[in-house]
Short mmCIF file of C-alpha atoms in Angstrom, two decimals:
data_model
loop_
_atom_site.label_atom_id
_atom_site.label_comp_id
_atom_site.label_asym_id
_atom_site.label_seq_id
_atom_site.Cartn_x
_atom_site.Cartn_y
_atom_site.Cartn_z
CA MET Q 601 7.06 81.12 -54.63
CA ILE Q 602 8.19 77.64 -56.10
CA LYS Q 603 8.72 79.22 -59.24
CA GLN Q 604 10.69 81.60 -57.42
CA VAL Q 605 12.83 79.13 -55.99
CA GLN Q 606 13.71 77.54 -59.03
CA ASN Q 607 14.82 80.70 -60.86
CA GLN Q 608 17.39 81.43 -57.81
CA VAL Q 609 18.98 77.85 -58.06
CA GLN Q 610 21.87 78.23 -60.64
CA TRP Q 611 24.58 76.03 -61.78
CA PHE Q 612 28.14 76.08 -63.47
CA GLY Q 613 30.78 73.76 -64.08
CA ALA Q 614 33.74 72.67 -66.12
CA SER Q 615 35.85 69.76 -67.18
CA VAL Q 616 39.35 69.39 -68.64
CA LYS Q 617 41.38 66.56 -69.87
CA ARG Q 618 43.92 65.00 -67.64
CA PRO Q 619 47.75 66.15 -69.21
CA LEU Q 620 48.45 62.86 -70.98
CA HIS Q 621 44.99 63.06 -72.89
CA GLN Q 622 45.96 66.28 -74.02
CA ARG Q 623 49.22 65.06 -75.71
CA GLU Q 624 47.67 62.00 -76.86
CA LYS Q 625 44.46 63.22 -78.21
CA ARG Q 626 42.44 61.30 -76.29
CA LEU Q 627 38.89 61.87 -75.27
CA ASN Q 628 37.80 63.66 -71.85
CA GLU Q 629 36.66 60.42 -69.55
CA ASP Q 630 34.83 62.74 -67.25
CA ALA Q 631 31.60 64.11 -68.11
CA TRP Q 632 28.97 66.84 -66.62
CA GLN Q 633 25.84 68.48 -67.24
CA GLY Q 634 23.64 71.58 -65.76
CA ILE Q 635 20.16 71.04 -66.52
CA SER Q 636 16.96 72.50 -66.03
CA GLY Q 637 13.15 71.48 -66.81
CA SER Q 638 10.19 70.36 -65.67
CA PHE Q 639 11.93 68.33 -62.95
CA GLY Q 640 13.64 70.99 -61.38
CA THR Q 641 17.43 72.28 -61.64
CA ALA Q 642 20.42 69.57 -61.66
CA ILE Q 643 24.26 69.04 -61.95
CA VAL Q 644 25.27 65.52 -62.71
CA VAL Q 645 29.17 64.72 -63.05
CA SER Q 646 30.49 61.23 -64.24
CA ASP Q 647 33.86 59.89 -64.55
CA GLY Q 648 34.22 56.86 -67.26
CA MET Q 649 36.63 54.26 -65.64
CA GLY Q 650 40.01 54.62 -67.06
CA SER Q 651 40.94 51.18 -67.46
CA LYS Q 652 37.56 50.80 -69.65
CA PRO Q 653 37.19 50.98 -73.65
CA ASN Q 654 34.10 52.73 -73.48
CA ALA Q 655 34.92 54.94 -70.50
CA HIS Q 656 33.88 58.34 -72.44
CA LEU Q 657 30.69 56.87 -73.48
CA GLY Q 658 29.98 55.47 -69.99
CA ALA Q 659 30.46 58.86 -68.60
CA ASN Q 660 28.09 60.77 -71.10
CA MET Q 661 25.39 58.31 -70.72
CA ALA Q 662 25.43 58.68 -66.92
CA CYS Q 663 24.64 62.43 -67.11
CA GLN Q 664 21.82 61.81 -69.78
CA ALA Q 665 20.62 58.58 -67.95
CA VAL Q 666 20.16 61.06 -64.87
CA LYS Q 667 18.25 63.64 -66.90
CA GLU Q 668 15.92 61.31 -68.35
CA ALA Q 669 15.36 59.58 -64.96
CA LEU Q 670 14.42 62.96 -63.33
CA ARG Q 671 11.71 63.73 -65.72
CA HIS Q 672 10.13 60.53 -65.15
CA TRP Q 673 10.27 60.33 -61.50
CA VAL Q 674 9.17 63.78 -60.73
CA LYS Q 675 6.22 63.04 -62.57
CA ALA Q 676 5.33 59.90 -60.03
CA GLU Q 677 4.29 62.03 -56.90
CA GLY Q 678 5.56 60.32 -53.76
CA ALA Q 679 7.99 58.05 -55.81
CA SER Q 680 11.39 57.20 -53.11
CA PRO Q 681 14.68 58.06 -54.19
CA VAL Q 682 15.39 54.53 -54.38
CA ILE Q 683 13.00 54.37 -57.60
CA LEU Q 684 14.93 57.20 -59.16
CA LEU Q 685 18.40 55.28 -58.64
CA ARG Q 686 17.09 52.23 -59.95
CA LEU Q 687 15.82 54.27 -62.96
CA ILE Q 688 19.38 55.59 -63.27
CA HIS Q 689 20.63 52.23 -63.63
CA VAL Q 690 18.32 50.92 -66.23
CA LEU Q 691 18.34 53.88 -68.65
CA TRP Q 692 22.29 53.86 -68.27
CA SER Q 693 22.06 50.26 -69.12
CA LEU Q 694 20.27 50.43 -72.47
CA LYS Q 695 22.19 53.87 -73.22
CA VAL Q 696 25.58 52.10 -73.48
CA ILE Q 697 24.43 49.27 -75.60
CA PRO Q 698 25.98 47.87 -77.81
CA ALA Q 699 28.87 48.30 -75.53
CA THR Q 700 28.83 46.32 -72.31
CA GLU Q 701 27.83 47.66 -68.92
CA GLU Q 702 31.83 46.49 -67.64
CA ASP Q 703 32.82 48.14 -70.36
CA SER Q 704 31.45 51.42 -69.95
CA ALA Q 705 31.60 51.72 -65.95
CA ALA Q 706 31.41 55.10 -64.87
CA THR Q 707 30.91 56.69 -61.52
CA CYS Q 708 27.54 58.83 -61.12
CA LEU Q 709 27.14 62.07 -58.63
CA PHE Q 710 24.31 64.51 -58.77
CA ALA Q 711 22.34 67.09 -57.16
CA VAL Q 712 18.71 68.21 -57.98
CA VAL Q 713 15.99 70.65 -56.58
CA ILE Q 714 12.96 69.49 -57.28
CA PRO Q 715 9.75 71.80 -57.74
CA SER Q 716 8.35 71.67 -54.34
CA GLY Q 717 12.12 73.08 -53.38
CA GLU Q 718 13.45 69.75 -52.11
CA LEU Q 719 17.11 69.07 -52.60
CA LEU Q 720 18.14 65.39 -53.20
CA VAL Q 721 21.98 64.47 -53.38
CA ALA Q 722 23.66 61.09 -54.46
CA LYS Q 723 26.71 59.58 -55.36
CA LEU Q 724 27.76 56.30 -56.53
CA GLY Q 725 31.62 55.85 -56.51
CA ASP Q 726 34.65 58.05 -56.16
CA GLY Q 727 34.25 61.68 -56.14
CA VAL Q 728 33.09 64.15 -53.57
CA ALA Q 729 29.61 65.33 -53.23
CA ALA Q 730 28.96 68.17 -50.59
CA ILE Q 731 26.34 70.39 -49.26
CA ARG Q 732 27.30 73.84 -47.62
CA GLU Q 733 24.75 75.38 -45.86
CA SER Q 734 24.13 79.28 -45.78
CA GLY Q 735 25.56 79.23 -42.09
CA GLY Q 736 28.59 77.65 -43.45
CA VAL Q 737 27.72 74.00 -41.91
CA VAL Q 738 29.47 71.61 -44.56
CA THR Q 739 28.00 68.24 -45.25
CA VAL Q 740 30.37 65.67 -47.06
CA LEU Q 741 28.27 62.47 -48.60
CA GLY Q 742 29.15 59.11 -48.04
CA GLU Q 743 32.34 57.39 -46.00
CA GLU Q 744 35.83 57.89 -46.78
CA ARG Q 745 36.91 55.34 -49.49
CA ALA Q 746 37.80 51.83 -47.78
CA GLY Q 747 40.87 51.10 -50.41
CA PHE Q 748 42.86 52.89 -52.51
CA CYS Q 749 42.66 55.62 -55.38
CA ASN Q 750 41.12 53.77 -58.70
CA GLN Q 751 39.13 51.06 -56.66
CA THR Q 752 35.86 52.39 -56.89
CA THR Q 753 31.89 51.08 -57.29
CA ALA Q 754 30.28 52.66 -60.15
CA LEU Q 755 27.41 52.45 -63.04
CA GLY Q 756 28.33 48.95 -64.46
CA ILE Q 757 30.02 47.60 -61.69
CA ALA Q 758 27.62 47.92 -58.20
CA LYS Q 759 25.11 45.50 -57.53
CA SER Q 760 22.53 47.37 -55.47
CA THR Q 761 21.35 50.70 -55.02
CA GLN Q 762 22.65 50.53 -51.11
CA GLU Q 763 25.89 51.37 -53.02
CA TRP Q 764 24.62 54.70 -53.25
CA SER Q 765 25.15 57.46 -51.01
CA LEU Q 766 21.91 59.84 -50.45
CA ILE Q 767 21.06 62.70 -48.64
CA THR Q 768 17.67 64.69 -48.91
CA ARG Q 769 17.05 67.73 -47.43
CA PRO Q 770 13.35 69.60 -47.33
CA CYS Q 771 14.24 72.85 -48.61
CA PHE Q 772 17.51 74.54 -50.37
CA THR Q 773 17.87 77.76 -48.55
CA PRO Q 774 19.44 80.89 -50.13
CA GLY Q 775 23.13 80.78 -50.13
CA SER Q 776 23.82 77.03 -49.56
CA ALA Q 777 25.32 75.26 -52.58
CA VAL Q 778 26.12 72.06 -53.58
CA PHE Q 779 29.60 70.94 -54.98
CA LEU Q 780 30.47 67.55 -56.86
CA ALA Q 781 33.59 66.59 -58.37
CA THR Q 782 35.35 63.42 -59.88
CA ASP Q 783 38.53 62.12 -58.21
CA GLY Q 784 41.03 63.80 -60.30
CA ILE Q 785 39.76 66.79 -58.14
CA ALA Q 786 38.36 65.02 -54.88
CA ASP Q 787 41.69 63.14 -54.15
CA ASP Q 788 43.70 65.98 -53.97
CA LEU Q 789 41.50 68.54 -51.85
CA ILE Q 790 42.43 68.69 -48.17
CA VAL Q 791 39.41 67.39 -46.49
CA ASN Q 792 38.69 70.29 -43.62
CA LYS Q 793 39.04 72.96 -46.94
CA VAL Q 794 35.84 71.48 -49.01
CA GLY Q 795 33.72 73.88 -47.35
CA ASP Q 796 36.17 77.03 -48.24
CA LEU Q 797 36.29 75.72 -51.73
CA ILE Q 798 32.71 75.64 -52.40
CA LYS Q 799 32.55 79.33 -50.85
CA SER Q 800 35.10 80.56 -52.62
CA LEU Q 801 33.46 79.11 -56.05
CA VAL Q 802 30.35 80.64 -55.32
CA GLU Q 803 31.51 84.18 -54.27
CA GLU Q 804 34.16 84.65 -56.52
CA PHE Q 805 33.25 82.24 -59.73
CA ALA Q 806 29.60 82.47 -59.70
CA PRO Q 807 29.03 86.47 -60.21
CA ILE Q 808 31.35 86.32 -63.50
CA PRO Q 809 29.67 85.87 -67.23
CA ALA Q 810 29.01 82.07 -67.84
CA LYS Q 811 31.54 82.07 -71.02
CA LYS Q 812 34.36 83.54 -69.01
CA ARG Q 813 33.51 81.75 -66.05
CA TRP Q 814 33.74 78.58 -67.63
CA ARG Q 815 37.36 79.44 -69.23
CA MET Q 816 38.51 80.90 -66.38
CA LEU Q 817 37.74 77.73 -64.84
CA CYS Q 818 39.10 75.42 -67.55
CA GLN Q 819 42.48 77.17 -67.04
CA GLU Q 820 42.46 76.62 -63.32
CA LEU Q 821 41.73 72.83 -63.51
CA ARG Q 822 44.68 72.52 -65.98
CA ASN Q 823 46.56 74.32 -63.64
CA TRP Q 824 45.79 72.08 -61.06
CA PRO Q 825 48.20 72.62 -58.37
CA THR Q 826 48.90 69.06 -56.99
CA PRO Q 827 52.08 67.46 -58.18
CA LYS Q 828 52.28 64.85 -60.70
CA HIS Q 829 48.27 65.36 -60.77
CA LEU Q 830 47.19 62.67 -63.78
CA ASP Q 831 43.19 62.36 -64.07
CA ASP Q 832 40.70 63.98 -65.98
CA LYS Q 833 39.31 66.85 -63.72
CA THR Q 834 35.74 67.93 -63.83
CA LEU Q 835 33.39 69.96 -61.18
CA ALA Q 836 30.03 71.40 -61.03
CA VAL Q 837 28.30 73.70 -58.35
CA LEU Q 838 24.42 74.07 -57.99
CA TRP Q 839 23.99 77.04 -55.66
CA HIS Q 840 20.71 79.03 -54.32
CA GLN Q 841 21.52 82.54 -55.13
CA LYS Q 842 21.15 85.28 -52.62
CA GLU Q 843 18.93 87.92 -53.49
CA ASN Q 844 21.75 90.43 -53.79
CA LEU Q 845 23.76 88.60 -56.21
CA ASP Q 846 23.72 89.02 -60.06
CA GLY Q 847 22.67 86.69 -62.37
CA ALA Q 848 25.02 83.83 -63.51
CA MET R 423 49.50 80.96 -58.58
CA SER R 424 46.52 78.70 -58.90
CA LYS R 425 43.12 79.80 -57.00
CA PHE R 426 42.83 76.12 -55.85
CA ASN R 427 46.43 76.26 -54.58
CA GLN R 428 44.79 76.80 -50.75
CA PHE R 429 42.45 73.94 -51.01
CA THR R 430 44.42 71.26 -52.40
CA VAL R 431 47.56 68.63 -50.87
CA SER R 432 51.08 69.42 -52.17
CA ALA R 433 52.33 65.64 -52.19
CA ALA R 434 51.84 63.67 -55.55
CA LYS R 435 50.19 60.58 -55.01
CA ARG R 436 52.29 57.47 -53.46
CA MET R 437 52.86 53.71 -54.84
CA PRO R 438 53.84 51.82 -52.07
CA VAL R 439 56.30 48.96 -52.18
CA ILE R 440 56.59 46.68 -49.08
CA ILE R 441 58.94 44.03 -49.00
CA LEU R 442 58.48 41.16 -46.25
CA ALA R 443 61.97 39.60 -46.22
CA ASP R 444 62.72 36.06 -44.64
CA ILE R 445 65.99 36.70 -42.44
CA SER R 446 66.12 33.36 -40.71
CA GLY R 447 69.12 31.49 -40.41
CA SER R 448 69.03 29.34 -43.47
CA MET R 449 68.91 32.64 -45.69
CA SER R 450 72.67 32.72 -44.65
CA VAL R 451 73.46 29.63 -46.86
CA ASP R 452 74.41 30.15 -50.43
CA GLY R 453 74.62 33.51 -50.58
CA LYS R 454 70.92 34.02 -50.28
CA ILE R 455 70.94 37.04 -48.11
CA GLU R 456 73.67 38.76 -49.63
CA THR R 457 71.71 38.22 -53.25
CA ILE R 458 68.69 39.93 -51.43
CA ASN R 459 70.27 42.61 -50.42
CA ARG R 460 72.41 43.29 -53.26
CA ALA R 461 68.96 42.96 -55.00
CA ILE R 462 66.72 45.28 -53.06
CA ALA R 463 69.15 48.05 -52.80
CA GLU R 464 69.41 47.78 -56.77
CA MET R 465 65.84 48.21 -56.91
CA ILE R 466 65.59 51.16 -54.52
CA ALA R 467 68.53 52.88 -56.23
CA CYS R 468 66.75 52.28 -59.67
CA PHE R 469 63.23 53.91 -58.12
CA ALA R 470 65.28 56.86 -56.62
CA GLU R 471 66.75 57.13 -59.72
CA GLU R 472 63.05 57.43 -61.73
CA VAL R 473 62.06 61.15 -62.46
CA ASP R 474 59.13 60.03 -65.34
CA VAL R 475 56.83 58.91 -62.82
CA ARG R 476 53.33 60.11 -61.83
CA ALA R 477 53.12 58.57 -58.32
CA ASP R 478 55.79 59.00 -56.16
CA ILE R 479 57.51 55.29 -54.91
CA HIS R 480 57.59 54.78 -51.74
CA VAL R 481 59.13 51.47 -50.16
CA SER R 482 59.70 49.86 -46.99
CA VAL R 483 61.27 46.35 -45.90
CA ILE R 484 59.83 44.33 -43.19
CA THR R 485 62.15 41.67 -42.07
CA PHE R 486 61.43 38.61 -40.16
CA GLY R 487 64.08 36.33 -38.42
CA LYS R 488 65.88 36.47 -35.21
CA GLY R 489 63.74 38.49 -32.50
CA GLY R 490 60.68 38.49 -34.37
CA ALA R 491 59.32 41.03 -37.08
CA LYS R 492 61.14 44.57 -37.29
CA ILE R 493 60.93 47.31 -39.45
CA HIS R 494 64.00 47.36 -41.35
CA ILE R 495 63.26 50.22 -43.52
CA PRO R 496 60.27 52.56 -42.64
CA LEU R 497 58.02 53.54 -45.62
CA GLN R 498 59.54 56.31 -47.29
CA GLU R 499 60.02 58.02 -50.77
CA ALA R 500 63.07 55.59 -52.41
CA ALA R 501 65.25 58.61 -53.13
CA LYS R 502 65.59 59.01 -49.30
CA ILE R 503 66.67 55.37 -48.35
CA GLN R 504 69.94 54.74 -47.30
CA TRP R 505 70.08 50.83 -47.22
CA ILE R 506 71.85 49.11 -44.79
CA ASP R 507 71.94 45.03 -45.52
CA MET R 508 69.90 42.86 -43.55
CA GLU R 509 71.51 40.03 -41.52
CA ALA R 510 70.39 36.19 -41.32
CA ALA R 511 69.71 34.83 -38.13
CA GLY R 512 67.02 33.02 -36.03
CA SER R 513 63.90 31.27 -36.74
CA THR R 514 60.57 32.16 -39.61
CA PRO R 515 58.41 34.26 -37.28
CA MET R 516 56.36 34.72 -40.73
CA ASP R 517 52.97 35.39 -38.75
CA LYS R 518 54.57 38.57 -37.06
CA ALA R 519 55.34 39.97 -40.34
CA LEU R 520 52.07 39.52 -41.54
CA GLU R 521 50.54 41.25 -38.47
CA LEU R 522 52.67 44.17 -39.35
CA VAL R 523 52.26 44.54 -42.81
CA ALA R 524 48.58 44.85 -41.84
CA GLU R 525 48.92 47.42 -39.27
CA ILE R 526 51.13 49.21 -41.63
CA VAL R 527 47.95 49.16 -44.57
CA GLU R 528 45.35 49.90 -42.15
CA ASP R 529 47.02 52.95 -41.02
CA LYS R 530 45.81 56.22 -43.29
CA ASN R 531 48.42 58.01 -42.04
CA GLN R 532 51.08 56.12 -43.35
CA ILE R 533 49.31 55.01 -46.77
CA ALA R 534 46.38 57.83 -47.47
CA SER R 535 42.96 56.75 -49.09
CA ARG R 536 44.17 59.02 -52.35
CA ASP R 537 47.56 56.54 -52.80
CA TYR R 538 47.82 54.03 -55.38
CA HIS R 539 47.10 50.36 -53.82
CA PRO R 540 50.31 49.04 -51.81
CA ASN R 541 52.47 46.44 -53.53
CA ILE R 542 53.44 43.72 -50.69
CA ILE R 543 55.92 41.15 -51.75
CA LEU R 544 56.56 38.10 -49.58
CA VAL R 545 60.21 36.52 -49.85
CA SER R 546 60.89 33.35 -48.16
CA ASP R 547 62.95 30.05 -48.39
CA GLY R 548 61.30 27.98 -45.43
CA GLN R 549 58.34 27.07 -43.67
CA PRO R 550 56.90 29.72 -41.15
CA THR R 551 57.97 28.61 -37.54
CA ASP R 552 57.37 30.25 -34.13
CA GLU R 553 60.48 31.97 -32.07
CA LYS R 554 61.99 28.93 -30.88
CA GLY R 555 62.27 27.30 -34.62
CA HIS R 556 59.16 24.95 -34.09
CA PRO R 557 57.10 24.73 -37.48
CA THR R 558 53.85 26.61 -36.44
CA GLU R 559 50.49 27.15 -37.78
CA LYS R 560 50.04 30.69 -36.76
CA TRP R 561 49.97 32.21 -40.16
CA LYS R 562 47.12 31.13 -40.82
CA PRO R 563 44.91 33.00 -38.57
CA ALA R 564 47.24 36.19 -39.34
CA LEU R 565 47.33 35.94 -43.13
CA GLU R 566 43.28 35.41 -42.96
CA GLU R 567 43.27 38.89 -40.88
CA LEU R 568 45.42 40.16 -43.42
CA LEU R 569 43.08 39.17 -46.44
CA ASN R 570 40.03 40.31 -44.69
CA SER R 571 41.10 43.62 -43.33
CA PRO R 572 39.30 46.23 -45.32
CA ARG R 573 42.34 47.90 -47.21
CA ALA R 574 45.26 44.92 -47.01
CA SER R 575 42.63 42.90 -49.13
CA LYS R 576 42.81 45.35 -51.99
CA THR R 577 46.60 45.42 -52.21
CA LEU R 578 48.41 43.55 -55.31
CA ARG R 579 50.49 40.37 -53.53
CA LEU R 580 53.50 38.98 -55.17
CA ALA R 581 55.76 36.04 -53.43
CA MET R 582 58.99 34.02 -54.40
CA GLY R 583 59.81 30.90 -52.93
CA ILE R 584 63.82 30.63 -52.51
CA GLY R 585 65.43 27.11 -52.91
CA ALA R 586 63.84 23.33 -52.31
CA ASP R 587 62.52 24.25 -48.66
CA ALA R 588 60.39 27.53 -49.34
CA ASP R 589 56.76 26.71 -47.89
CA HIS R 590 54.83 26.98 -51.21
CA GLU R 591 51.26 26.24 -49.40
CA VAL R 592 51.99 29.19 -47.29
CA LEU R 593 52.80 31.70 -50.55
CA ASN R 594 50.43 30.08 -52.81
CA GLU R 595 47.84 31.07 -49.93
CA PHE R 596 48.93 34.55 -49.73
CA VAL R 597 48.91 35.43 -53.34
CA GLN R 598 44.92 33.98 -53.53
CA HIS R 599 41.96 35.97 -54.02
CA GLN R 600 43.16 38.67 -55.90
CA GLN R 601 41.63 40.29 -58.97
CA GLN R 602 43.49 37.80 -61.09
CA ASN R 603 45.60 34.87 -60.76
CA VAL R 604 49.11 35.49 -59.03
CA PRO R 605 51.52 32.89 -59.46
CA VAL R 606 54.19 32.56 -56.98
CA PHE R 607 57.82 32.66 -58.49
CA ARG R 608 60.25 29.88 -57.61
CA ALA R 609 63.84 30.83 -57.49
CA ASP R 610 65.74 27.83 -57.32
CA GLU R 611 69.38 29.59 -57.83
CA THR R 612 70.43 33.12 -56.13
CA ASN R 613 70.67 34.53 -59.95
CA GLN R 614 66.68 33.80 -59.95
CA ILE R 615 66.43 36.03 -57.05
CA ARG R 616 68.12 39.21 -58.80
CA LEU R 617 65.96 38.15 -61.83
CA PHE R 618 62.63 38.43 -59.70
CA PHE R 619 63.30 41.85 -58.11
CA ARG R 620 64.55 43.24 -61.45
CA TRP R 621 61.24 42.11 -62.99
CA LEU R 622 59.55 43.80 -59.88
CA THR R 623 61.39 47.07 -60.54
CA MET R 624 60.25 46.94 -64.21
CA SER R 625 56.85 46.50 -63.01
CA VAL R 626 56.27 48.94 -60.68
CA THR R 627 58.26 51.63 -62.57
CA ASN R 628 56.13 50.92 -65.64
CA ARG R 629 53.02 51.61 -63.97
CA SER R 630 53.98 54.57 -62.06
CA ARG R 631 55.20 56.09 -65.31
CA SER R 632 51.73 54.84 -67.19
CA ALA R 633 48.43 57.14 -67.50
CA ASN R 634 46.77 54.85 -65.21
CA PRO R 635 49.16 53.55 -62.48
CA GLY R 636 46.47 51.96 -60.13
CA ASN R 637 46.07 49.15 -63.38
CA ILE R 638 47.38 45.98 -62.98
CA SER R 639 48.79 44.18 -66.27
CA THR R 640 48.46 40.48 -66.16
CA ILE R 641 51.23 39.16 -64.40
CA ASP R 642 53.28 36.46 -66.51
CA PHE R 643 56.91 36.04 -64.72
CA SER R 644 58.38 33.75 -67.98
CA ASN R 645 57.29 36.92 -70.48
CA ALA R 646 58.67 39.04 -67.72
CA PHE R 647 62.30 37.35 -67.25
CA GLY R 648 62.51 36.92 -71.28
CA ASN R 649 62.65 40.81 -70.92
CA VAL R 650 64.75 41.21 -68.23
CA ASP R 651 67.35 38.42 -70.26
CA ASP R 652 67.25 40.63 -73.33
CA ILE R 653 68.22 43.73 -70.92
CA MET R 654 71.25 41.54 -69.20
CA PHE R 655 72.60 40.97 -72.74
#
């Protein structure tokens, strides 16, 4: 039964550079990964802080750190999510060396369905992490930003795991989905449309073959409709496939 | 049309610029109020002409003088502002202006969380007073509340003291506790008022054109005014 759940948990995502980075041939300072392994199935997105010299590295290492932390954490039965978060901080700090943590600061958002079927979604810094249940109920993690755009906490800035937002669910029911996105997307979303966006992503994009879907998503992100949009844009979706849907 | 059109906002992010202008009676002396009127009008016109920006520049002017603090120009896109000259009269109720700007900055309907941090510029030539013109310490709790409020504390605050009577204790307090040291600009001649606003115009437009409009480079008025002089000649 547990193996069956894991087989039905699918993911996809895409990331594009901001228009200026394309012209200036700069690196994408966002990163994302979809990963499956003994720890379950997970998605991670990260936004390297634009003013920092190692933003690209910081974001990529955030994805790597989550992946490694999950491997260790799942093996320790009963370990609390806080230990997972602490592990992510430590691993990320090691991975950005010889750069300083401050120069590599990056947000970190991830969602994982572990082998027991439990869902864990966590978020540090700007961006959006939201769960859409099969019945349409939407839960957005964390409180609304207290300040203004580009003023965020992140790996390399946060001093405590209390700066994370975290949600766990005992199971990830068929038809449910988690959506993660960096602030290049999150800042321009209409708050009460997040659920509709998740529904659209799962219903319209999930059934498309992976390569074609990735190209289509990148195209949509490059043609982002909000005027004067600036940031790199990254999204990832994790969903529990209903039985009548074809494979991803 | 983008598939994401229906899920996204249709407005660009804003970069708010809020001027707190002292219009007490003393500003009517030596052409100060006329110079400020001209300088702010020029600044707004420059913002309005900017096309290559990645954040829409919005401007508000709050005055404090006769009758307390008032919104002279409500926060709006620079291109839509019809400038009306301010008139100098009355006392210096700075505390009321600080309370008013805190209200505006904390109001998410006026400045959204997705917008860039507001720039608040305090311009004064004298000591804060009550409505009757008596020196008062009321600015202290008003400023403390501004600096401790969740959003206003995250703004960029600049100050210009005009003339020898400007209260630099107040202005220095206003620019404290920011990510970097921000000096108070001293304008001993009316020409320097104009230079300050030209520097402000360049600083805001340069940021609004940059890849990271939220980032603030080091604020060094001496270098900035060197550049302004170069442009003038």
